[in-house]
Coordinates of C-alpha atoms and ligand atoms in Angstrom, one line a residue:
X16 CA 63.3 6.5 -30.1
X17 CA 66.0 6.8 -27.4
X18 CA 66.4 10.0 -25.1
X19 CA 69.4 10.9 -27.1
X20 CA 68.1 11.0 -30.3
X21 CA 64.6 12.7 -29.1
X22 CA 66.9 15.4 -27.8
X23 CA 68.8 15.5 -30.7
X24 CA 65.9 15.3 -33.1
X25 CA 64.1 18.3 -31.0
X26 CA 67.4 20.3 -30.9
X27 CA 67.4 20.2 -34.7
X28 CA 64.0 20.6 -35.0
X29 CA 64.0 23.9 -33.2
X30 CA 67.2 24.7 -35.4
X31 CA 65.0 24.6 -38.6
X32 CA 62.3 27.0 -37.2
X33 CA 64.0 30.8 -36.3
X34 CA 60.4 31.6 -35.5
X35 CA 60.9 29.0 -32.3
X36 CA 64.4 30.1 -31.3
X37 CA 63.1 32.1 -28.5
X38 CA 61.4 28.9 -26.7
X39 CA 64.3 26.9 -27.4
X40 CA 66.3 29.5 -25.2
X41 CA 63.0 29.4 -23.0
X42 CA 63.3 25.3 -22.9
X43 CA 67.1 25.4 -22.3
X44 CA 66.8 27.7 -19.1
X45 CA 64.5 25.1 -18.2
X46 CA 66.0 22.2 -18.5
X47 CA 69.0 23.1 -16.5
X48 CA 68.3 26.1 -13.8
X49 CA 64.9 25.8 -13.8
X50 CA 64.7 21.5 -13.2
X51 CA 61.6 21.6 -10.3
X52 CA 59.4 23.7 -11.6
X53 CA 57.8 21.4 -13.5
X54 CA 56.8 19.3 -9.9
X55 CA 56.7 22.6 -7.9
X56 CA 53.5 22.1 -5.4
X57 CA 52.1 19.3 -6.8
X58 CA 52.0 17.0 -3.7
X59 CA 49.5 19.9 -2.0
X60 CA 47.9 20.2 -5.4
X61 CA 47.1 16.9 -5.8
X62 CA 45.4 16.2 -2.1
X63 CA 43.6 19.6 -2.7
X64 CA 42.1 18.7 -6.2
X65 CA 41.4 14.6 -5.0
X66 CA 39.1 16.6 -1.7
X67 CA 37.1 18.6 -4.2
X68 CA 37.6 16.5 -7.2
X69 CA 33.8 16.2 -9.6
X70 CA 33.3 13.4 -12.4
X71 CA 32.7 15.6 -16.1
X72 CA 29.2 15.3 -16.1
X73 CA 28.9 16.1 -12.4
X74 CA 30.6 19.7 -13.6
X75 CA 28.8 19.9 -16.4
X76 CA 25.2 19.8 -15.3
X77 CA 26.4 21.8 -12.3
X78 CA 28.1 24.5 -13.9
X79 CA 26.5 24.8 -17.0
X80 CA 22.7 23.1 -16.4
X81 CA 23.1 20.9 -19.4
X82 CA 23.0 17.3 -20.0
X83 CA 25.9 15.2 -21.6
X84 CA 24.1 12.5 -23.8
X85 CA 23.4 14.6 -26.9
X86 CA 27.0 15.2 -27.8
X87 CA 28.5 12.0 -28.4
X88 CA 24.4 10.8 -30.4
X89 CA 24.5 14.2 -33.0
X90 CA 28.3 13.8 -33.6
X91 CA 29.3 9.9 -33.4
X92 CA 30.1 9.9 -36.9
X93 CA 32.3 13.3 -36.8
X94 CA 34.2 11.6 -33.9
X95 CA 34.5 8.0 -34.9
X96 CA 36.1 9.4 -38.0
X97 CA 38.4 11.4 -36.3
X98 CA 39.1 8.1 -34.2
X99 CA 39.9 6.9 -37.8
X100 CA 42.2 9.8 -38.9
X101 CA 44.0 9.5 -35.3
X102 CA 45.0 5.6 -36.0
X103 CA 46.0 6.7 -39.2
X104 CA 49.1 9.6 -38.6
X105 CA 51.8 8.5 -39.0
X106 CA 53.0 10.9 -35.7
X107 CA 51.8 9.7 -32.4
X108 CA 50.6 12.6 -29.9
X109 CA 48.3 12.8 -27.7
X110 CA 44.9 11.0 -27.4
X111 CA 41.4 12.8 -26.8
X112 CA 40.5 14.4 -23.1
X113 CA 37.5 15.4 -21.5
X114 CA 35.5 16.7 -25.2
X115 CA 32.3 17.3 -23.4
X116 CA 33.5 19.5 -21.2
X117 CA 34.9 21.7 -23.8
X118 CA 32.0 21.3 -26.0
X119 CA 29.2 21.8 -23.2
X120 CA 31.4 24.9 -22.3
X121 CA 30.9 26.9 -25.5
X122 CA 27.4 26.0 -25.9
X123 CA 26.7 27.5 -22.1
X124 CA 28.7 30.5 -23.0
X125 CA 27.1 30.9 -26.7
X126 CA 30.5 30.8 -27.5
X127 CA 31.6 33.4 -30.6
X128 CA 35.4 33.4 -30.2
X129 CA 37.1 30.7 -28.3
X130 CA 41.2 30.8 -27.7
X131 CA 42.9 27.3 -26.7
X132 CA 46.8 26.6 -26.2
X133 CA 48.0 22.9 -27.4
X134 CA 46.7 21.1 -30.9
X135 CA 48.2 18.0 -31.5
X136 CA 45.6 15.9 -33.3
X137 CA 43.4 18.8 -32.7
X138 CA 40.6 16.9 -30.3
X139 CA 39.9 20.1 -28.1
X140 CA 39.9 21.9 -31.5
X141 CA 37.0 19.6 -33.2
X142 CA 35.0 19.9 -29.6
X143 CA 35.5 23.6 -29.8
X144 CA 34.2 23.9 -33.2
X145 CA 31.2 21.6 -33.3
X146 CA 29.8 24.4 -31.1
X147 CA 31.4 26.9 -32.7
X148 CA 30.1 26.2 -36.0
X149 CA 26.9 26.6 -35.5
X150 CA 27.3 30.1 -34.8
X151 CA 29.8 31.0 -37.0
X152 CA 32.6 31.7 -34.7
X153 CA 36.0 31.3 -34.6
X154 CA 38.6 29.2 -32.5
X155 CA 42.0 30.9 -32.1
X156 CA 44.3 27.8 -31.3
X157 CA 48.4 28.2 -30.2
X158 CA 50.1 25.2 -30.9
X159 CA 54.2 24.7 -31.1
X160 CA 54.3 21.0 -32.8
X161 CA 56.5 18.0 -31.0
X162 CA 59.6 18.9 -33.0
X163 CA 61.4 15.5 -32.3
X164 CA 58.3 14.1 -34.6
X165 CA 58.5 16.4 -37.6
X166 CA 54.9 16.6 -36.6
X167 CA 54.1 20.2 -37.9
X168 CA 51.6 18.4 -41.1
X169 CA 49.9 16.9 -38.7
X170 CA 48.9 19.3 -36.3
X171 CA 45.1 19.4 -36.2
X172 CA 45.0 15.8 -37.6
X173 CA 41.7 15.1 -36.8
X174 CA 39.9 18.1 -37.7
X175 CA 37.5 17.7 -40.8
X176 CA 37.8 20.1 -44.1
X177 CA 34.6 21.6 -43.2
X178 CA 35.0 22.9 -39.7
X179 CA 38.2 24.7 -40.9
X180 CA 37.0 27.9 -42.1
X181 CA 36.5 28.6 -38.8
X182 CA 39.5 28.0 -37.0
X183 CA 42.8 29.9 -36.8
X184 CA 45.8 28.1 -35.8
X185 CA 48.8 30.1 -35.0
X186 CA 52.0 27.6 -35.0
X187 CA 54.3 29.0 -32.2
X188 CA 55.2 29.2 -28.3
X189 CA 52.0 30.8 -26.8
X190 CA 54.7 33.8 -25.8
X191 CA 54.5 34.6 -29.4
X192 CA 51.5 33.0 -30.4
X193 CA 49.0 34.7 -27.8
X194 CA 50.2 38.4 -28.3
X195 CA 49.1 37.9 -32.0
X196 CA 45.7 35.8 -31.1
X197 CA 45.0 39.0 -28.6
X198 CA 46.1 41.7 -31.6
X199 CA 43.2 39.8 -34.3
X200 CA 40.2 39.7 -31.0
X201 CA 40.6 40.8 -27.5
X202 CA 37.9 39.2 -26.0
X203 CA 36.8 35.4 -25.3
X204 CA 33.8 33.7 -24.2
X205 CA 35.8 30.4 -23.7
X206 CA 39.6 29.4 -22.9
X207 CA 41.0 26.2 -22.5
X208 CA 44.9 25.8 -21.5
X209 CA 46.7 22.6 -23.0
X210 CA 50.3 23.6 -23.7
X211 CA 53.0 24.4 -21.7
X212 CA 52.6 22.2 -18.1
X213 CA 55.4 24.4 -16.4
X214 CA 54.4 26.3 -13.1
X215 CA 56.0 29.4 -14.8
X216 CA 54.8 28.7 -18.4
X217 CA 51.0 28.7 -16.8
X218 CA 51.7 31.8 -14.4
X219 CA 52.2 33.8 -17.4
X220 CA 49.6 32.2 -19.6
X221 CA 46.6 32.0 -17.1
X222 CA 47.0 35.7 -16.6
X223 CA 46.9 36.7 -19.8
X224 CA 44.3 34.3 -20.9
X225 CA 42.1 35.2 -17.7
X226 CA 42.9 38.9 -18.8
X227 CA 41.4 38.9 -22.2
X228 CA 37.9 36.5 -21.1
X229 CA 34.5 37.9 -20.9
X230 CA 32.7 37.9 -17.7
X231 CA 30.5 35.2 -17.5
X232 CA 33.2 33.1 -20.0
X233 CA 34.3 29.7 -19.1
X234 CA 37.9 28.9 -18.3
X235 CA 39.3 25.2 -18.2
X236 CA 42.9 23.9 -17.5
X237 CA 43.9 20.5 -18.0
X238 CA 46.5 18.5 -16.8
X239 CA 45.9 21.0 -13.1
X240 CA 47.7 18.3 -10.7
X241 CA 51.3 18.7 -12.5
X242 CA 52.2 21.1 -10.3
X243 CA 50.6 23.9 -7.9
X244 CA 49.9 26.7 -10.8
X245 CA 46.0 26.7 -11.3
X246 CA 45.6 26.3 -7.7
X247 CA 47.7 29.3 -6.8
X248 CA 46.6 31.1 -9.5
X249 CA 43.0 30.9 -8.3
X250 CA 43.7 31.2 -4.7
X251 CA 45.3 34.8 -5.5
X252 CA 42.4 35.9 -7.3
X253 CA 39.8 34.3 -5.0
X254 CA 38.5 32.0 -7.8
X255 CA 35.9 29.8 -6.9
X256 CA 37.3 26.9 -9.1
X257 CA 35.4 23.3 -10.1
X258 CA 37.6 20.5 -10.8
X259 CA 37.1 17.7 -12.8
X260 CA 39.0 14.4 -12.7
X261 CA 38.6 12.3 -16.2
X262 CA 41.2 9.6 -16.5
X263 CA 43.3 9.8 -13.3
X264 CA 44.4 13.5 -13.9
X265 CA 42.6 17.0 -13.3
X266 CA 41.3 19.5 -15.1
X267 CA 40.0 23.0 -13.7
X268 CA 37.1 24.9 -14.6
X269 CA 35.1 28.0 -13.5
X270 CA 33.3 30.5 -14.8
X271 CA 34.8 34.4 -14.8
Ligands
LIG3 C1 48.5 17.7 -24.6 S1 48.8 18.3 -26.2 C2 47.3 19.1 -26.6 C3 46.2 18.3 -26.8 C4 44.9 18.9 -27.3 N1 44.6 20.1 -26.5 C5 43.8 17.9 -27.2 O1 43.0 17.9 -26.2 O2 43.6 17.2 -28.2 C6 49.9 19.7 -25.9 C7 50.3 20.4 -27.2 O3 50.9 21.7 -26.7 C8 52.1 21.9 -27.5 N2 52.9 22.8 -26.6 C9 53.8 22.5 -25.6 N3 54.4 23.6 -25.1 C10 53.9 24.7 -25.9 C11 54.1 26.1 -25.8 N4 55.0 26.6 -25.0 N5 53.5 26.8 -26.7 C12 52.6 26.3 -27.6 N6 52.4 25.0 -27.7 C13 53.0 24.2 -26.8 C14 52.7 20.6 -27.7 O4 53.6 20.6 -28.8 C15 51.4 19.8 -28.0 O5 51.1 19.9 -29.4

């Protein structure tokens, strides 16, 4: 697909969705007066997060005292299905991250309710409620599809019938999605951030993700070397952060 016609494709996608019309005039400020932000700090960022920089089972067994093996043994049929599913849709997103981490994370924090920002296939989402599951919880997930796909079927793709019950998806902008995901439960024993890579867009979302998690609940970022936002957000509230590098990108983690 050429630039033009994602462009168009998302224009028009947004056009069809009033419920989205307050990103799109989020997205076009921007695009335009707003160009750097996406880069902003991310030369200190990345030198900062390569010093301190863990492997996922280092962070795991450090942070949480638990071994890695037994999650890919107990669920390798669950996953290799949703390997299945993924070569299947016909809408191309984005592949798996670091599932352990997310999955080790609730079962440290006995997690109950668990909020995460970005879907897609819905990988984070089926690592979030293998755990979940077991204690009948709920993951509260904020997803606005890739518009220049049509994609909104398919978001959550590789999440199995029977995990569903427990999983709320709310398909806007985190602006509007989180304000309702905070109204339904107001309290979180694990967050993980996978939407909006902005410096500004994660400003506003870390603090009022950070606001609503338990003490003693787990917080992750992906993706933390885009720009400087997770570092600067944890420097300004003296967060003693972990990060994790899993295929040539960082994620952060610490626990409130
Ligand atoms: C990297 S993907 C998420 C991957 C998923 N967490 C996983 O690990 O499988 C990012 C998702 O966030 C969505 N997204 C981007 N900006 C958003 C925003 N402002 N609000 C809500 N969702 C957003 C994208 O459409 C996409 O579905």
């Amino acid at each position: 697909m050429s630039e033009i016609t994602r462009v168009l494709k998302t224009f028009i996608g947004y056009l069809k969705r009033p419920d989205l019309y307050p990103e799109l005039g989020r997205k076009i400020i921007k695009n335009t007066v707003n160009r750097g932000n996406a880069f902003k700090g991310k030369e200190k960022t990345n030198s900062w997060a390569a010093e301190r920089a863990v492997s996922q089972k280092q962070a795991i067994s450090t942070l949480f005292g638990l071994e890695t093996g037994h999650f890919r043994n107990e669920y390798q049929d669950v996953l290799s299905n949703a390997a299945q599913r993924e070569k299947e849709c016909p809408v191309k997103m984005g592949g798996p991250g670091a599932l352990e981490l997310i999955y080790y994370a609730c079962e440290f924090a006995n997690a109950q309710q668990v909020v995460e920002t970005g879907v897609a296939y819905g990988w984070s989402s089926l690592a979030s409620l293998l755990s979940l599951a077991k204690r009948n919880g709920t993951l509260y997930s904020s997803d606005m599809p890739y518009l220049a796909q049509d994609g909104d079927q398919y978001v959550g793709y590789v999440v199995p019938e029977n995990l569903r019950s427990h999983w709320k998806l709310f398909r806007f902008a985190d602006k509007e999605s989180l304000p309702k995901i905070f109204s339904e439960n107001a309290v979180f024993d694990v967050l993980h951030y996978d939407s909006d890579k902005s410096y500004n867009g994660r400003v506003w979302a870390y603090g009022e993700l950070y606001k609503h998690l338990k003490k003693g609940g787990v917080f992750i970022s992906d993706d933390i070397g885009d720009n400087s936002a997770y570092q600067d957000f944890c420097e300004k509230n003296n967060i003693e952060t972990t990060v994790v590098e899993y295929e040539g990108k960082y994620i952060g983690v610490f626990i409130k």
